[in-house]
Amino acid sequence: AASCLEGSRLVLKDVGVNPTRAALLDVFRGAGADISVADLRTEAGEPIADISVRGGIEARQEPLRLSGSLIANLIDEIPALAVLGTQLPAGLEVKDAAELRHKETDRIAAVVENLRKMGADAEELDEGLRVGPSRLQGAAVNSFGDHRIAMAFAVAGLLAQGETMIEGADCVNVSFPGFFGVLENVVS
């Protein structure tokens, strides 16, 4: 969310940055986001760091394409990355992500359905999705009881014009009980 809001700045303290989670940072940087990692250290045998995000994404001439072995390290973040895709000048394309159909919900179908409700250019693919640059409009969307969908569309709601209501948003407590408090810290 902070990456997509020009002038925003967010610092997240003590974030796990093991290789299976740090791939997301590389993708955001590749999308033109201004993200830096500081105070890298090890706690309880795991690498952690503080992550700083500054709003504003540099223009890309091509869609951000995610596929192949990279997908395994991004599978849980793809719903949020699909929202990012609406803010990229050339959009986003995800392939090789059939596993998304077998999570708490069919995340491919859920993301595309909710993005379309918000007026986005979104297309479901057999093993992924395509999202074009879009101006999001507030809408009533559904979490489908899936914490990743609820969090992604809370971000989408922050980026949209008008109010967004997320049915079943309390499911975020499964993985990130303080999520909405952190989201409130994103400044536009």
PDB file of C-alpha atoms in Angstrom:
ATOM      1  CA  ALA A   1       0.000   0.000   0.000  1.00  0.00           C
ATOM      2  CA  ALA A   2       2.717   2.459   0.949  1.00  0.00           C
ATOM      3  CA  SER A   3       4.568   1.773  -2.311  1.00  0.00           C
ATOM      4  CA  CYS A   4       1.509   2.769  -4.309  1.00  0.00           C
ATOM      5  CA  LEU A   5       0.806   6.029  -2.494  1.00  0.00           C
ATOM      6  CA  GLU A   6       3.019   8.897  -3.651  1.00  0.00           C
ATOM      7  CA  GLY A   7       4.621  10.615  -0.668  1.00  0.00           C
ATOM      8  CA  SER A   8       3.904   7.766   1.741  1.00  0.00           C
ATOM      9  CA  ARG A   9       6.528   6.359   4.086  1.00  0.00           C
ATOM     10  CA  LEU A  10       6.267   3.254   6.202  1.00  0.00           C
ATOM     11  CA  VAL A  11       8.813   1.498   8.431  1.00  0.00           C
ATOM     12  CA  LEU A  12       8.155  -2.086   9.496  1.00  0.00           C
ATOM     13  CA  LYS A  13      10.327  -3.261  12.382  1.00  0.00           C
ATOM     14  CA  ASP A  14      11.591  -6.787  13.045  1.00  0.00           C
ATOM     15  CA  VAL A  15      10.349  -8.391   9.808  1.00  0.00           C
ATOM     16  CA  GLY A  16      11.383 -11.950   8.950  1.00  0.00           C
ATOM     17  CA  VAL A  17      13.552 -11.838   5.827  1.00  0.00           C
ATOM     18  CA  ASN A  18      14.505 -15.457   5.258  1.00  0.00           C
ATOM     19  CA  PRO A  19      14.901 -16.347   1.559  1.00  0.00           C
ATOM     20  CA  THR A  20      11.348 -17.661   1.274  1.00  0.00           C
ATOM     21  CA  ARG A  21       9.976 -14.248   2.341  1.00  0.00           C
ATOM     22  CA  ALA A  22      12.625 -11.883   0.954  1.00  0.00           C
ATOM     23  CA  ALA A  23      11.649 -12.733  -2.652  1.00  0.00           C
ATOM     24  CA  LEU A  24       8.727 -10.339  -2.245  1.00  0.00           C
ATOM     25  CA  LEU A  25      11.117  -7.447  -1.609  1.00  0.00           C
ATOM     26  CA  ASP A  26      12.962  -8.213  -4.854  1.00  0.00           C
ATOM     27  CA  VAL A  27       9.685  -8.288  -6.774  1.00  0.00           C
ATOM     28  CA  PHE A  28       8.634  -4.927  -5.355  1.00  0.00           C
ATOM     29  CA  ARG A  29      12.010  -3.450  -6.247  1.00  0.00           C
ATOM     30  CA  GLY A  30      11.682  -4.919  -9.749  1.00  0.00           C
ATOM     31  CA  ALA A  31       8.276  -3.248 -10.016  1.00  0.00           C
ATOM     32  CA  GLY A  32       9.922   0.115  -9.293  1.00  0.00           C
ATOM     33  CA  ALA A  33       9.129   0.398  -5.577  1.00  0.00           C
ATOM     34  CA  ASP A  34      11.522   2.214  -3.228  1.00  0.00           C
ATOM     35  CA  ILE A  35      12.187  -0.376  -0.525  1.00  0.00           C
ATOM     36  CA  SER A  36      15.254  -0.648   1.688  1.00  0.00           C
ATOM     37  CA  VAL A  37      16.337  -3.112   4.340  1.00  0.00           C
ATOM     38  CA  ALA A  38      18.250  -1.977   7.445  1.00  0.00           C
ATOM     39  CA  ASP A  39      19.560  -3.465  10.677  1.00  0.00           C
ATOM     40  CA  LEU A  40      19.781  -7.026   9.328  1.00  0.00           C
ATOM     41  CA  ARG A  41      20.331  -9.393  12.248  1.00  0.00           C
ATOM     42  CA  THR A  42      19.530 -12.895  13.452  1.00  0.00           C
ATOM     43  CA  GLU A  43      17.049 -13.698  16.200  1.00  0.00           C
ATOM     44  CA  ALA A  44      16.028 -17.217  17.206  1.00  0.00           C
ATOM     45  CA  GLY A  45      18.053 -18.505  14.252  1.00  0.00           C
ATOM     46  CA  GLU A  46      16.105 -16.460  11.686  1.00  0.00           C
ATOM     47  CA  PRO A  47      17.194 -13.334   9.784  1.00  0.00           C
ATOM     48  CA  ILE A  48      15.128 -10.250  10.593  1.00  0.00           C
ATOM     49  CA  ALA A  49      15.424  -6.629   9.561  1.00  0.00           C
ATOM     50  CA  ASP A  50      13.632  -3.296   9.457  1.00  0.00           C
ATOM     51  CA  ILE A  51      12.022  -2.506   6.110  1.00  0.00           C
ATOM     52  CA  SER A  52      11.445   1.049   4.897  1.00  0.00           C
ATOM     53  CA  VAL A  53       9.019   1.804   2.080  1.00  0.00           C
ATOM     54  CA  ARG A  54       8.672   5.128   0.305  1.00  0.00           C
ATOM     55  CA  GLY A  55       5.656   5.794  -1.855  1.00  0.00           C
ATOM     56  CA  GLY A  56       5.822   6.167  -5.606  1.00  0.00           C
ATOM     57  CA  ILE A  57       6.498   3.507  -8.214  1.00  0.00           C
ATOM     58  CA  GLU A  58       8.745   4.135 -11.196  1.00  0.00           C
ATOM     59  CA  ALA A  59       7.133   3.497 -14.573  1.00  0.00           C
ATOM     60  CA  ARG A  60       7.737   0.128 -16.242  1.00  0.00           C
ATOM     61  CA  GLN A  61       7.429  -0.357 -19.967  1.00  0.00           C
ATOM     62  CA  GLU A  62       6.455  -4.029 -19.667  1.00  0.00           C
ATOM     63  CA  PRO A  63       4.053  -5.891 -17.405  1.00  0.00           C
ATOM     64  CA  LEU A  64       5.572  -7.320 -14.241  1.00  0.00           C
ATOM     65  CA  ARG A  65       5.733 -11.042 -15.080  1.00  0.00           C
ATOM     66  CA  LEU A  66       5.920 -13.637 -12.313  1.00  0.00           C
ATOM     67  CA  SER A  67       6.318 -17.317 -13.170  1.00  0.00           C
ATOM     68  CA  GLY A  68       8.407 -20.440 -12.771  1.00  0.00           C
ATOM     69  CA  SER A  69      10.376 -21.190  -9.623  1.00  0.00           C
ATOM     70  CA  LEU A  70       9.800 -17.675  -8.261  1.00  0.00           C
ATOM     71  CA  ILE A  71       6.130 -18.507  -7.641  1.00  0.00           C
ATOM     72  CA  ALA A  72       6.899 -20.910  -4.777  1.00  0.00           C
ATOM     73  CA  ASN A  73       8.427 -18.041  -2.763  1.00  0.00           C
ATOM     74  CA  LEU A  74       5.527 -15.678  -3.567  1.00  0.00           C
ATOM     75  CA  ILE A  75       2.477 -17.914  -3.470  1.00  0.00           C
ATOM     76  CA  ASP A  76       0.927 -16.279  -0.388  1.00  0.00           C
ATOM     77  CA  GLU A  77       1.685 -12.753  -1.594  1.00  0.00           C
ATOM     78  CA  ILE A  78       0.139 -13.058  -5.060  1.00  0.00           C
ATOM     79  CA  PRO A  79      -3.268 -11.630  -4.024  1.00  0.00           C
ATOM     80  CA  ALA A  80      -1.540  -8.459  -2.782  1.00  0.00           C
ATOM     81  CA  LEU A  81       0.725  -8.404  -5.841  1.00  0.00           C
ATOM     82  CA  ALA A  82      -2.383  -8.535  -8.042  1.00  0.00           C
ATOM     83  CA  VAL A  83      -3.569  -5.356  -6.342  1.00  0.00           C
ATOM     84  CA  LEU A  84      -0.130  -3.836  -6.996  1.00  0.00           C
ATOM     85  CA  GLY A  85      -0.605  -4.764 -10.651  1.00  0.00           C
ATOM     86  CA  THR A  86      -3.537  -2.367 -10.910  1.00  0.00           C
ATOM     87  CA  GLN A  87      -1.143   0.465 -10.031  1.00  0.00           C
ATOM     88  CA  LEU A  88       1.624  -0.462 -12.476  1.00  0.00           C
ATOM     89  CA  PRO A  89       1.615   1.333 -15.832  1.00  0.00           C
ATOM     90  CA  ALA A  90       1.879  -1.986 -17.712  1.00  0.00           C
ATOM     91  CA  GLY A  91       0.095  -4.241 -15.189  1.00  0.00           C
ATOM     92  CA  LEU A  92       1.010  -7.703 -13.921  1.00  0.00           C
ATOM     93  CA  GLU A  93       0.905 -11.256 -15.232  1.00  0.00           C
ATOM     94  CA  VAL A  94       1.180 -14.341 -13.019  1.00  0.00           C
ATOM     95  CA  LYS A  95       1.686 -17.840 -14.442  1.00  0.00           C
ATOM     96  CA  ASP A  96       2.534 -21.261 -12.984  1.00  0.00           C
ATOM     97  CA  ALA A  97       0.466 -20.564  -9.864  1.00  0.00           C
ATOM     98  CA  ALA A  98      -2.117 -23.372 -10.023  1.00  0.00           C
ATOM     99  CA  GLU A  99      -1.516 -23.965  -6.293  1.00  0.00           C
ATOM    100  CA  LEU A 100      -3.536 -20.781  -5.666  1.00  0.00           C
ATOM    101  CA  ARG A 101      -6.671 -22.666  -6.656  1.00  0.00           C
ATOM    102  CA  HIS A 102      -6.212 -24.989  -3.650  1.00  0.00           C
ATOM    103  CA  LYS A 103      -5.635 -22.613  -0.722  1.00  0.00           C
ATOM    104  CA  GLU A 104      -8.278 -21.521   1.805  1.00  0.00           C
ATOM    105  CA  THR A 105     -10.248 -20.530  -1.289  1.00  0.00           C
ATOM    106  CA  ASP A 106      -9.571 -20.465  -5.027  1.00  0.00           C
ATOM    107  CA  ARG A 107      -7.418 -17.365  -4.731  1.00  0.00           C
ATOM    108  CA  ILE A 108      -7.186 -16.825  -8.482  1.00  0.00           C
ATOM    109  CA  ALA A 109     -10.967 -16.692  -8.858  1.00  0.00           C
ATOM    110  CA  ALA A 110     -11.415 -14.652  -5.652  1.00  0.00           C
ATOM    111  CA  VAL A 111      -8.838 -12.022  -6.644  1.00  0.00           C
ATOM    112  CA  VAL A 112     -10.198 -11.613 -10.163  1.00  0.00           C
ATOM    113  CA  GLU A 113     -13.812 -11.448  -8.941  1.00  0.00           C
ATOM    114  CA  ASN A 114     -13.028  -8.799  -6.331  1.00  0.00           C
ATOM    115  CA  LEU A 115     -10.803  -6.759  -8.654  1.00  0.00           C
ATOM    116  CA  ARG A 116     -13.563  -6.704 -11.277  1.00  0.00           C
ATOM    117  CA  LYS A 117     -16.040  -5.531  -8.633  1.00  0.00           C
ATOM    118  CA  MET A 118     -13.651  -2.636  -8.041  1.00  0.00           C
ATOM    119  CA  GLY A 119     -13.567  -1.804 -11.746  1.00  0.00           C
ATOM    120  CA  ALA A 120     -10.192  -3.340 -12.503  1.00  0.00           C
ATOM    121  CA  ASP A 121      -9.071  -4.883 -15.755  1.00  0.00           C
ATOM    122  CA  ALA A 122      -8.484  -8.437 -14.503  1.00  0.00           C
ATOM    123  CA  GLU A 123      -8.497 -11.796 -16.248  1.00  0.00           C
ATOM    124  CA  GLU A 124      -8.399 -15.296 -14.819  1.00  0.00           C
ATOM    125  CA  LEU A 125      -5.907 -17.683 -16.458  1.00  0.00           C
ATOM    126  CA  ASP A 126      -5.769 -21.459 -15.960  1.00  0.00           C
ATOM    127  CA  GLU A 127      -2.721 -21.232 -13.695  1.00  0.00           C
ATOM    128  CA  GLY A 128      -2.614 -17.554 -12.876  1.00  0.00           C
ATOM    129  CA  LEU A 129      -4.049 -14.161 -13.700  1.00  0.00           C
ATOM    130  CA  ARG A 130      -3.485 -10.987 -15.638  1.00  0.00           C
ATOM    131  CA  VAL A 131      -4.165  -7.529 -14.219  1.00  0.00           C
ATOM    132  CA  GLY A 132      -4.038  -4.348 -16.254  1.00  0.00           C
ATOM    133  CA  PRO A 133      -3.486  -0.834 -14.980  1.00  0.00           C
ATOM    134  CA  SER A 134      -6.757   0.267 -13.418  1.00  0.00           C
ATOM    135  CA  ARG A 135      -8.357   3.023 -11.369  1.00  0.00           C
ATOM    136  CA  LEU A 136      -9.937   1.173  -8.495  1.00  0.00           C
ATOM    137  CA  GLN A 137     -13.386   2.153  -7.245  1.00  0.00           C
ATOM    138  CA  GLY A 138     -14.675   1.322  -3.789  1.00  0.00           C
ATOM    139  CA  ALA A 139     -16.965  -1.705  -3.734  1.00  0.00           C
ATOM    140  CA  ALA A 140     -18.382  -4.459  -1.549  1.00  0.00           C
ATOM    141  CA  VAL A 141     -15.950  -7.381  -1.833  1.00  0.00           C
ATOM    142  CA  ASN A 142     -15.716 -10.769  -0.164  1.00  0.00           C
ATOM    143  CA  SER A 143     -12.810 -12.233   1.788  1.00  0.00           C
ATOM    144  CA  PHE A 144     -14.159 -15.740   1.138  1.00  0.00           C
ATOM    145  CA  GLY A 145     -12.908 -16.457   4.668  1.00  0.00           C
ATOM    146  CA  ASP A 146      -9.306 -16.191   3.404  1.00  0.00           C
ATOM    147  CA  HIS A 147      -6.945 -13.938   5.347  1.00  0.00           C
ATOM    148  CA  ARG A 148      -4.749 -13.261   2.290  1.00  0.00           C
ATOM    149  CA  ILE A 149      -7.749 -12.104   0.242  1.00  0.00           C
ATOM    150  CA  ALA A 150      -8.977  -9.879   3.077  1.00  0.00           C
ATOM    151  CA  MET A 151      -5.571  -8.209   3.477  1.00  0.00           C
ATOM    152  CA  ALA A 152      -5.083  -7.724  -0.264  1.00  0.00           C
ATOM    153  CA  PHE A 153      -8.453  -6.032  -0.602  1.00  0.00           C
ATOM    154  CA  ALA A 154      -7.915  -3.860   2.443  1.00  0.00           C
ATOM    155  CA  VAL A 155      -4.932  -2.511   0.509  1.00  0.00           C
ATOM    156  CA  ALA A 156      -7.075  -2.222  -2.630  1.00  0.00           C
ATOM    157  CA  GLY A 157      -9.635  -0.275  -0.623  1.00  0.00           C
ATOM    158  CA  LEU A 158      -6.951   2.131   0.524  1.00  0.00           C
ATOM    159  CA  LEU A 159      -6.005   2.757  -3.118  1.00  0.00           C
ATOM    160  CA  ALA A 160      -9.593   3.026  -4.389  1.00  0.00           C
ATOM    161  CA  GLN A 161     -11.809   6.037  -4.764  1.00  0.00           C
ATOM    162  CA  GLY A 162     -14.836   5.619  -2.537  1.00  0.00           C
ATOM    163  CA  GLU A 163     -15.555   3.224   0.286  1.00  0.00           C
ATOM    164  CA  THR A 164     -14.666  -0.469   0.207  1.00  0.00           C
ATOM    165  CA  MET A 165     -16.417  -2.966   2.462  1.00  0.00           C
ATOM    166  CA  ILE A 166     -14.830  -6.401   2.982  1.00  0.00           C
ATOM    167  CA  GLU A 167     -17.191  -9.149   4.064  1.00  0.00           C
ATOM    168  CA  GLY A 168     -15.452 -11.380   6.625  1.00  0.00           C
ATOM    169  CA  ALA A 169     -12.430  -9.085   7.096  1.00  0.00           C
ATOM    170  CA  ASP A 170     -11.852 -10.387  10.634  1.00  0.00           C
ATOM    171  CA  CYS A 171     -10.247 -13.527   9.149  1.00  0.00           C
ATOM    172  CA  VAL A 172      -6.963 -11.533   8.940  1.00  0.00           C
ATOM    173  CA  ASN A 173      -6.438 -12.457  12.597  1.00  0.00           C
ATOM    174  CA  VAL A 174      -5.416 -15.944  11.440  1.00  0.00           C
ATOM    175  CA  SER A 175      -2.017 -14.659  10.339  1.00  0.00           C
ATOM    176  CA  PHE A 176      -1.670 -10.945  11.179  1.00  0.00           C
ATOM    177  CA  PRO A 177      -3.785  -9.790  14.139  1.00  0.00           C
ATOM    178  CA  GLY A 178      -2.379  -6.238  14.004  1.00  0.00           C
ATOM    179  CA  PHE A 179      -2.793  -5.827  10.252  1.00  0.00           C
ATOM    180  CA  PHE A 180      -5.419  -3.085  10.261  1.00  0.00           C
ATOM    181  CA  GLY A 181      -3.397  -1.070  12.777  1.00  0.00           C
ATOM    182  CA  VAL A 182      -0.334  -1.241  10.547  1.00  0.00           C
ATOM    183  CA  LEU A 183      -2.426  -0.316   7.512  1.00  0.00           C
ATOM    184  CA  GLU A 184      -3.661   2.778   9.340  1.00  0.00           C
ATOM    185  CA  ASN A 185      -0.026   3.933   9.543  1.00  0.00           C
ATOM    186  CA  VAL A 186       0.234   4.162   5.762  1.00  0.00           C
ATOM    187  CA  VAL A 187       0.171   7.875   4.993  1.00  0.00           C
ATOM    188  CA  SER A 188      -0.772   9.334   1.655  1.00  0.00           C
TER     189      SER A 188
END
